Coordinates of C-alpha atoms in Angstrom, one line a residue:
X19 CA 31.5 12.0 -11.0
X20 CA 31.0 11.5 -14.8
X21 CA 27.8 12.2 -16.1
X22 CA 25.9 8.6 -16.6
X23 CA 23.0 7.6 -19.3
X24 CA 20.3 6.3 -17.0
X25 CA 16.8 4.9 -17.6
X26 CA 14.2 4.2 -15.2
X27 CA 11.6 1.7 -16.6
X28 CA 8.1 2.3 -14.6
X29 CA 6.1 6.1 -14.0
X30 CA 4.9 4.9 -10.6
X31 CA 5.8 6.5 -7.2
X32 CA 8.9 4.6 -7.1
X33 CA 10.3 5.3 -10.7
X34 CA 9.1 8.7 -10.0
X35 CA 11.6 9.2 -7.1
X36 CA 14.4 7.1 -8.0
X37 CA 14.7 9.1 -11.1
X38 CA 14.6 12.5 -9.4
X39 CA 17.5 11.3 -6.9
X40 CA 19.2 10.0 -9.9
X41 CA 18.8 13.2 -11.9
X42 CA 19.5 15.3 -8.7
X43 CA 23.4 13.4 -8.9
X44 CA 24.0 15.0 -11.8
X45 CA 23.5 12.3 -14.1
X46 CA 21.1 12.1 -17.8
X47 CA 17.6 10.3 -16.8
X48 CA 15.0 8.6 -19.1
X49 CA 12.0 7.9 -17.4
X50 CA 10.2 4.7 -19.8
X51 CA 6.4 4.8 -18.7
X52 CA 3.9 2.2 -20.5
X53 CA 1.0 3.8 -19.9
X54 CA -0.2 6.9 -20.9
X55 CA 0.0 9.0 -17.4
X56 CA 2.6 8.9 -14.5
X57 CA 1.5 7.8 -10.9
X58 CA 1.0 3.8 -11.1
X59 CA -1.8 3.2 -8.3
X60 CA -2.1 7.1 -7.7
X61 CA -4.9 8.5 -9.6
X62 CA -6.9 11.3 -8.6
X63 CA -10.6 11.3 -10.4
X64 CA -13.3 14.1 -10.4
X65 CA -16.6 12.9 -9.0
X66 CA -19.0 16.3 -9.0
X67 CA -16.5 18.7 -9.2
X68 CA -14.3 17.1 -6.2
X69 CA -11.1 15.3 -6.5
X70 CA -11.2 11.9 -5.6
X71 CA -8.2 9.6 -5.0
X72 CA -9.2 6.0 -6.5
X73 CA -6.0 4.5 -5.9
X74 CA -3.8 5.0 -2.8
X75 CA -5.9 7.3 -0.9
X76 CA -3.3 9.2 1.6
X77 CA 0.3 9.3 2.8
X78 CA 1.0 9.7 6.2
X79 CA 3.4 12.2 7.8
X80 CA 6.6 10.2 9.1
X81 CA 10.0 8.8 7.5
X82 CA 10.7 9.2 4.0
X83 CA 7.2 10.8 3.3
X84 CA 8.1 13.8 5.6
X85 CA 11.7 14.2 4.0
X86 CA 10.0 14.1 0.5
X87 CA 7.3 16.7 1.2
X88 CA 9.3 19.6 2.6
X89 CA 11.8 18.8 -0.2
X90 CA 9.2 19.6 -3.1
X91 CA 7.9 22.6 -0.8
X92 CA 4.5 21.2 -0.6
X93 CA 4.2 20.4 3.6
X94 CA 2.2 23.7 3.6
X95 CA -0.4 22.4 1.3
X96 CA -1.3 19.2 3.1
X97 CA -4.8 18.8 4.6
X98 CA -5.1 16.2 7.6
X99 CA -7.9 13.6 8.1
X100 CA -10.1 13.6 10.4
X101 CA -9.7 11.7 13.7
X102 CA -13.3 10.1 13.7
X103 CA -13.0 6.9 14.3
X104 CA -13.8 3.4 11.8
X105 CA -16.7 0.8 12.0
X106 CA -16.2 -3.0 11.9
X107 CA -19.0 -4.7 10.2
X108 CA -19.2 -8.8 10.1
X109 CA -22.3 -8.7 7.6
X110 CA -24.8 -8.7 10.5
X111 CA -23.4 -6.3 13.1
X112 CA -22.0 -3.4 13.4
X113 CA -18.7 -2.2 16.2
X114 CA -16.5 0.5 16.8
X115 CA -13.3 -0.5 15.6
X116 CA -11.1 -0.1 19.1
X117 CA -8.8 2.5 19.6
X118 CA -5.1 1.3 19.4
X119 CA -5.9 -1.2 17.0
X120 CA -3.9 -1.2 13.4
X121 CA -2.6 -3.7 10.9
X122 CA 0.2 -4.9 13.8
X123 CA -2.7 -5.8 15.9
X124 CA -3.5 -4.2 19.6
X125 CA -2.1 -1.6 21.3
X126 CA -4.4 -1.6 24.4
X127 CA -7.1 -4.0 25.9
X128 CA -9.2 -1.6 27.6
X129 CA -11.0 -0.2 24.2
X130 CA -11.0 -4.1 22.9
X131 CA -12.9 -4.5 25.8
X132 CA -15.5 -1.7 25.5
X133 CA -15.8 -2.3 21.6
X134 CA -17.7 -6.0 22.6
X135 CA -15.7 -7.0 19.6
X136 CA -14.8 -10.4 20.8
X137 CA -16.5 -13.3 22.7
X138 CA -16.1 -13.3 26.7
X139 CA -13.9 -16.2 26.1
X140 CA -12.0 -14.2 23.3
X141 CA -11.3 -11.2 25.6
X142 CA -9.9 -13.7 28.2
X143 CA -7.9 -15.2 26.0
X144 CA -6.4 -11.6 24.6
X145 CA -6.2 -10.5 28.2
X146 CA -3.5 -13.3 28.8
X147 CA -1.0 -11.7 26.1
X148 CA 1.4 -10.1 28.8
X149 CA 1.5 -13.3 30.6
X150 CA 2.5 -15.7 27.9
X151 CA 5.9 -16.7 27.7
X152 CA 7.9 -15.8 24.6
X153 CA 6.9 -17.5 21.1
X154 CA 9.5 -19.4 19.5
X155 CA 10.6 -17.0 16.7
X156 CA 11.1 -14.4 20.0
X157 CA 12.8 -16.8 21.9
X158 CA 15.5 -17.7 19.2
X159 CA 15.6 -14.7 17.6
X160 CA 15.4 -17.0 14.4
X161 CA 14.8 -15.3 10.8
X162 CA 12.8 -17.6 9.7
X163 CA 9.4 -16.1 8.7
X164 CA 5.9 -17.2 10.1
X165 CA 2.7 -15.3 9.0
X166 CA 1.2 -12.3 10.8
X167 CA -1.8 -14.2 11.7
X168 CA 0.0 -16.8 12.8
X169 CA 1.8 -14.6 15.3
X170 CA -1.1 -12.8 16.7
X171 CA -3.0 -15.6 17.1
X172 CA -0.2 -17.2 19.3
X173 CA 0.3 -13.9 21.5
X174 CA -3.6 -12.7 21.7
X175 CA -6.0 -15.7 20.4
X176 CA -7.7 -16.5 17.0
X177 CA -10.5 -13.9 17.6
X178 CA -8.3 -10.7 17.5
X179 CA -7.0 -12.3 14.2
X180 CA -10.4 -12.6 12.3
X181 CA -12.0 -10.2 13.7
X182 CA -9.6 -7.4 14.3
X183 CA -6.6 -7.9 12.3
X184 CA -8.1 -9.0 9.3
X185 CA -11.0 -6.4 8.7
X186 CA -7.1 -3.6 9.0
X187 CA -4.4 -5.4 7.6
X188 CA -6.4 -7.9 5.3
X189 CA -8.4 -5.2 3.6
X190 CA -5.4 -2.7 3.5
X191 CA -3.2 -5.5 1.3
X192 CA -6.7 -7.3 -0.2
X193 CA -4.9 -10.3 1.5
X194 CA -4.8 -13.2 3.7
X195 CA -3.0 -12.3 7.1
X196 CA -2.7 -16.3 7.5
X197 CA -0.2 -15.7 4.8
X198 CA 1.1 -12.5 5.0
X199 CA 4.5 -12.2 6.0
X200 CA 4.9 -10.3 9.3
X201 CA 8.6 -9.7 8.6
X202 CA 7.5 -8.1 5.2
X203 CA 4.1 -6.6 5.3
X204 CA 4.8 -5.5 9.0
X205 CA 7.8 -4.9 9.7
X206 CA 6.8 -2.8 12.4
X207 CA 5.2 -5.8 14.2
X208 CA 8.4 -8.2 13.5
X209 CA 10.8 -5.3 15.1
X210 CA 8.3 -5.1 17.9
X211 CA 8.3 -8.7 18.7
X212 CA 11.9 -8.9 18.5
X213 CA 12.2 -6.4 21.4
X214 CA 9.4 -7.2 23.5
X215 CA 8.2 -10.6 24.8
X216 CA 4.8 -9.0 25.2
X217 CA 3.2 -6.7 22.5
X218 CA 1.1 -5.2 24.6
X219 CA 3.5 -4.3 27.2
X220 CA 5.7 -3.5 24.6
X221 CA 3.4 -1.0 23.4
X222 CA 3.3 0.8 27.1
X223 CA 6.5 1.3 26.9
X224 CA 7.5 2.6 23.5
X225 CA 4.4 4.5 23.0
X226 CA 4.6 7.3 20.4
X227 CA 1.6 8.9 18.5
X228 CA -0.3 7.7 15.5
X229 CA 0.8 9.7 12.4
X230 CA -1.2 12.1 10.9
X231 CA -3.0 10.9 7.5
X232 CA -3.1 13.9 4.8
X233 CA -3.6 14.9 1.3
X234 CA -3.7 17.6 -0.9
X235 CA -6.5 19.9 -2.2
X236 CA -6.6 18.6 -5.3
X237 CA -5.7 15.1 -4.2
X238 CA -2.9 12.8 -4.6
X239 CA -1.9 14.0 -8.0
X240 CA -0.3 16.9 -6.8
X241 CA 2.4 15.0 -5.6
X242 CA 2.9 13.2 -8.8
X243 CA 2.8 16.1 -10.4
X244 CA 5.9 17.8 -8.2
X245 CA 8.2 14.9 -8.0
X246 CA 10.3 15.8 -11.1
X247 CA 9.6 19.3 -11.5
X248 CA 12.5 21.3 -11.7
X249 CA 14.6 17.9 -13.0
X250 CA 15.9 17.2 -16.7
X251 CA 14.3 14.1 -16.1
X252 CA 12.9 13.2 -19.8
X253 CA 9.8 11.0 -19.5
X254 CA 8.9 9.0 -22.4
X255 CA 4.8 7.9 -22.0
X256 CA 3.4 5.6 -24.0
X257 CA 6.6 3.7 -24.5
X258 CA 6.4 -0.3 -23.1
X259 CA 9.9 -1.7 -23.0
X260 CA 10.1 -4.8 -24.6
X261 CA 13.5 -5.9 -23.7
X262 CA 16.4 -5.5 -21.8
X263 CA 20.0 -7.2 -22.9
X264 CA 23.8 -6.3 -21.7
X265 CA 25.9 -4.7 -24.2
X266 CA 29.1 -4.2 -23.4
X267 CA 29.3 -2.7 -19.8
X268 CA 26.0 -0.9 -20.7
X269 CA 22.2 -1.7 -21.0
X270 CA 20.3 -2.0 -24.1
X271 CA 16.8 -1.1 -24.1
X272 CA 14.4 -1.7 -26.8
X273 CA 10.9 0.2 -26.3
X274 CA 7.8 -1.3 -28.5
X275 CA 7.9 -0.4 -32.1
X276 CA 11.1 1.9 -31.8
X277 CA 15.3 1.6 -32.1
X278 CA 16.7 0.5 -29.1
X279 CA 19.0 2.7 -26.7
X280 CA 21.9 2.1 -24.3
X281 CA 22.5 3.5 -20.8
X282 CA 25.2 2.8 -18.4
X283 CA 22.4 1.7 -15.7
X284 CA 18.7 1.0 -15.4
X285 CA 16.4 1.1 -12.5
X286 CA 13.1 -1.9 -12.9
X287 CA 10.2 -0.2 -11.1
X288 CA 7.6 -2.6 -12.8
X289 CA 5.5 -4.8 -10.4
X290 CA 6.7 -9.1 -10.4
X291 CA 4.8 -9.7 -13.6
X292 CA 6.5 -7.4 -16.3
X293 CA 9.4 -7.4 -14.0
X294 CA 10.1 -11.1 -15.1
X295 CA 9.9 -10.9 -18.3
X296 CA 12.4 -8.0 -18.9
X297 CA 14.5 -9.7 -16.1
X298 CA 15.0 -13.1 -16.5
X299 CA 16.7 -13.0 -19.8
X300 CA 19.4 -11.3 -18.0
X301 CA 19.2 -13.4 -14.7
X302 CA 18.1 -16.6 -15.6
X303 CA 16.9 -19.0 -13.2
X304 CA 17.9 -16.1 -10.3
X305 CA 14.5 -14.5 -11.9
X306 CA 12.1 -17.1 -11.4
X307 CA 11.5 -16.3 -7.6
X308 CA 9.6 -12.9 -9.3
X309 CA 7.0 -15.6 -11.1
X310 CA 6.0 -16.9 -7.8
X311 CA 4.7 -13.8 -6.0
X312 CA 1.2 -13.2 -5.8
X313 CA -1.3 -10.6 -6.4
X314 CA -4.9 -9.7 -6.0
X315 CA -7.4 -7.8 -8.3
X316 CA -9.4 -5.2 -7.0
X317 CA -12.2 -2.5 -7.7
X318 CA -12.9 0.9 -6.2
X319 CA -16.4 2.6 -6.6
X320 CA -17.0 6.4 -5.9
X321 CA -20.4 6.8 -4.8
X322 CA -22.3 10.3 -4.3
X323 CA -25.3 10.4 -2.0
X324 CA -27.9 12.9 -1.4
X325 CA -26.8 15.0 1.1
X326 CA -30.1 15.6 2.8
X327 CA -30.5 11.6 3.0
X328 CA -26.9 10.8 4.8
X329 CA -27.7 14.0 6.9
X330 CA -29.9 11.6 9.2
X331 CA -27.8 8.6 8.9
X332 CA -25.9 8.8 12.3
X333 CA -23.3 5.9 11.3
X334 CA -21.7 8.2 9.3
X335 CA -20.2 10.2 11.4
X336 CA -17.2 7.8 11.5
X337 CA -14.8 7.8 8.9
X338 CA -15.6 4.1 7.3
X339 CA -16.2 0.7 7.4
X340 CA -14.0 -2.3 7.2
X341 CA -15.0 -5.9 6.9
X342 CA -13.6 -9.4 7.9
X343 CA -12.7 -12.1 5.2
X344 CA -14.8 -14.6 7.5
X345 CA -18.3 -12.0 6.1
X346 CA -17.9 -13.0 2.9
X347 CA -18.8 -9.6 1.7
X348 CA -17.7 -8.1 -1.6
X349 CA -17.1 -4.4 0.3
X350 CA -14.3 -4.7 2.1
X351 CA -13.8 -1.8 3.0
X352 CA -16.0 2.1 2.9
X353 CA -14.6 5.1 3.2
X354 CA -16.8 8.2 4.0
X355 CA -15.0 10.9 2.3
X356 CA -17.1 13.8 3.3
X357 CA -16.4 12.7 7.0
X358 CA -13.0 12.2 6.5
X359 CA -12.0 14.7 4.3
X360 CA -12.8 18.5 5.4
X361 CA -12.1 19.6 1.3
X362 CA -14.5 16.9 0.7
X363 CA -17.5 18.3 2.6
X364 CA -20.3 19.6 0.3
X365 CA -23.9 21.4 0.8
X366 CA -25.7 18.9 -1.5
X367 CA -23.7 15.3 -1.5
X368 CA -21.9 13.6 0.1
X369 CA -19.0 11.3 -1.2
X370 CA -18.0 7.5 -0.5
X371 CA -15.3 5.1 -1.2
X372 CA -16.1 1.5 -1.3
X373 CA -13.6 -1.2 -2.1
X374 CA -13.6 -4.6 -3.3
X375 CA -11.5 -8.0 -3.9
X376 CA -9.2 -9.5 -2.0
X377 CA -6.5 -12.6 -3.2
X378 CA -8.2 -15.8 -4.8
X379 CA -11.0 -14.3 -5.2
X380 CA -13.0 -13.9 -9.1
X381 CA -16.1 -12.0 -7.9
X382 CA -14.6 -8.7 -9.2
X383 CA -13.6 -9.8 -12.6
X384 CA -17.4 -11.4 -13.0
X385 CA -18.9 -8.4 -12.1
X386 CA -19.8 -5.7 -13.9
X387 CA -19.3 -2.2 -12.8
X388 CA -23.2 -1.7 -12.3
X389 CA -23.3 -5.4 -10.8
X390 CA -20.6 -4.0 -8.3
X391 CA -22.2 -0.6 -7.7
X392 CA -25.0 -2.1 -6.7
X393 CA -24.2 -4.9 -4.7
X394 CA -21.6 -3.2 -2.7
X395 CA -24.1 0.0 -2.2
X396 CA -26.7 -2.7 -1.0
X397 CA -24.1 -3.7 1.7
X398 CA -23.5 0.0 2.8
X399 CA -27.0 0.5 3.2
X400 CA -27.4 -2.6 5.3
X401 CA -24.2 -1.6 7.2
X402 CA -25.4 1.8 8.4
X403 CA -29.0 2.2 7.5
X404 CA -28.3 4.7 4.8
X405 CA -31.5 5.5 2.7
X406 CA -31.7 6.7 -0.6
X407 CA -30.2 5.4 -3.9
X408 CA -26.6 7.1 -5.5
X409 CA -26.5 10.4 -7.6
X410 CA -24.0 9.1 -9.4
X411 CA -20.8 6.3 -9.4
X412 CA -18.0 5.6 -11.1
X413 CA -15.9 2.5 -10.7
X414 CA -12.0 1.6 -11.1
X415 CA -10.4 -1.2 -11.9
X416 CA -6.9 -2.3 -10.4
X417 CA -6.6 -5.8 -12.3
X418 CA -3.7 -7.8 -10.6
X419 CA -2.3 -4.7 -8.5
X420 CA -2.1 -5.5 -5.0
X421 CA 1.1 -7.5 -4.1
X422 CA 1.0 -9.9 -1.6
X423 CA 3.7 -10.1 0.8
X424 CA 3.4 -13.4 1.8
X425 CA 5.5 -16.0 3.8
X426 CA 9.2 -16.2 2.7
X427 CA 8.8 -12.9 0.7
X428 CA 11.9 -11.8 2.1
X429 CA 14.0 -15.1 1.0
X430 CA 12.8 -14.7 -2.6
X431 CA 13.5 -11.0 -2.6
X432 CA 16.9 -12.0 -1.5
X433 CA 17.8 -14.3 -4.2
X434 CA 16.7 -12.4 -6.8
X435 CA 18.9 -9.3 -5.3
X436 CA 22.0 -11.6 -5.0
X437 CA 21.6 -12.4 -8.8
X438 CA 21.4 -8.7 -9.6
X439 CA 24.7 -8.1 -7.4
X440 CA 26.3 -10.0 -10.4
X441 CA 24.9 -7.7 -12.9
X442 CA 26.0 -4.4 -11.7
X443 CA 24.1 -1.7 -12.8
X444 CA 21.1 -3.1 -13.1
X445 CA 18.4 -2.1 -9.9
X446 CA 14.8 -3.4 -8.6
X447 CA 12.5 -1.4 -7.0
X448 CA 8.7 -1.3 -6.0
X449 CA 6.0 -2.1 -3.9
X450 CA 5.8 -5.6 -4.9
X451 CA 9.0 -6.0 -3.4
X452 CA 9.7 -3.3 -0.6
X453 CA 6.0 -3.1 0.9
X454 CA 2.8 -1.2 0.0
X455 CA 2.0 2.5 0.4
X456 CA 3.4 5.5 -0.6
X457 CA 6.2 5.5 2.2
X458 CA 7.2 2.1 0.7
X459 CA 7.6 3.2 -2.5
X460 CA 9.6 6.5 -1.8
X461 CA 11.8 4.7 0.4
X462 CA 12.3 1.7 -2.5
X463 CA 13.0 4.2 -5.0
X464 CA 15.3 6.4 -3.3
X465 CA 17.3 3.4 -2.2
X466 CA 17.5 1.8 -5.5
X467 CA 18.6 5.1 -6.9
X468 CA 21.2 5.4 -4.3
X469 CA 23.0 1.8 -4.9
X470 CA 22.6 2.7 -8.6
X471 CA 24.7 5.7 -7.7
X472 CA 27.5 3.9 -5.5
X473 CA 27.7 1.2 -8.7
X474 CA 28.7 4.0 -11.1
X475 CA 31.1 5.6 -8.5
X476 CA 32.9 2.2 -7.8
X477 CA 32.8 1.6 -11.3
X478 CA 34.6 4.9 -12.2
X479 CA 36.9 4.3 -9.6
X480 CA 37.8 0.8 -10.7
X481 CA 38.7 2.3 -14.3
X482 CA 42.0 2.7 -15.3

């Protein structure tokens, strides 16, 4: 195969993986990143001499993650998270998150009963799930979309959705479970629903161990530092691409304040808003759905606390707290880093990671860093009984960073990609399209690179 000149726009996990795969196939690759660093929503900072991740916090040992880690020779450097439990706090009462409860709903009933998270009526309603007929979506096998909240509500009742699924899935996506797409946001739930009438009975029949969550001694920056190691990818930091234009069979990229360069193919690994700006001149109305994809702005506060004060706080034996949207708290989640991660335990201090921000909210933007810390620390103390005050706190803001994979998402993306199919050599990839989390980003980057490689082969074979 003839070596092609290729560009990747965006230096997050998706773009890095795409660039690595394209370079590995023997192509000449240039990666353009508008910011001053690589990694996107993976960012490791230092707090009192310890590495803390303030974007993505961990990855799990399954699927494309495990494959990439092996390929990079990083598997033996992994640190596994503590397997303790988490709390749910509704602003007034704190209860254990039931075992077997994940973003896609419950897999076991008895832990829910023991948790006290549901009212007697709510428990009775959830207990009917194995007896209920298949929902309309399950009966017809239709490709029509449904929200996670709607589907779980039909199977288990509204309390399971609002009190259990929302704190987990809603916190993860900073979203509204009554708008998040079952097919796009929770594909494993969609697959289970298609195979089994009852989700509880289906979980028993297809039970498998939950994946381990892992990181590195120096944080997830270790992964970012290794993805392009050993490749010939040229990295251009602080190099925002202003336009992409067709130039015969090639693409002409123009950077801010620089002359244009031509490439045989381009992977756009950007959030929806900047991707729309670059692709609309090429795709016209086919790019319009990108402008309808909502995002949430979030903030992370890393807080250090005196270890002696924290030692007497029994709730800190858990790994963290989740709050349902109906609680209306600013803090949507707290991770007790020094409990969860063995390498972050220190004799003098403990570390917390506090998160705020949900789709449609303006509170995070309206508050100063100091106000964010004060309010979330107050909520942390009310939720746990922790006494004292922070030794140190740092706030990191992520405006418009969390894409909302809402009902209709896959249909919108199908329209965009139908337009892309008429422009061979141009690909779109990233969390905004193919799912949140490092695993989804790795898979998206790899798929976009493979598709571009296949198109280059076909173009070469078609040449006289």
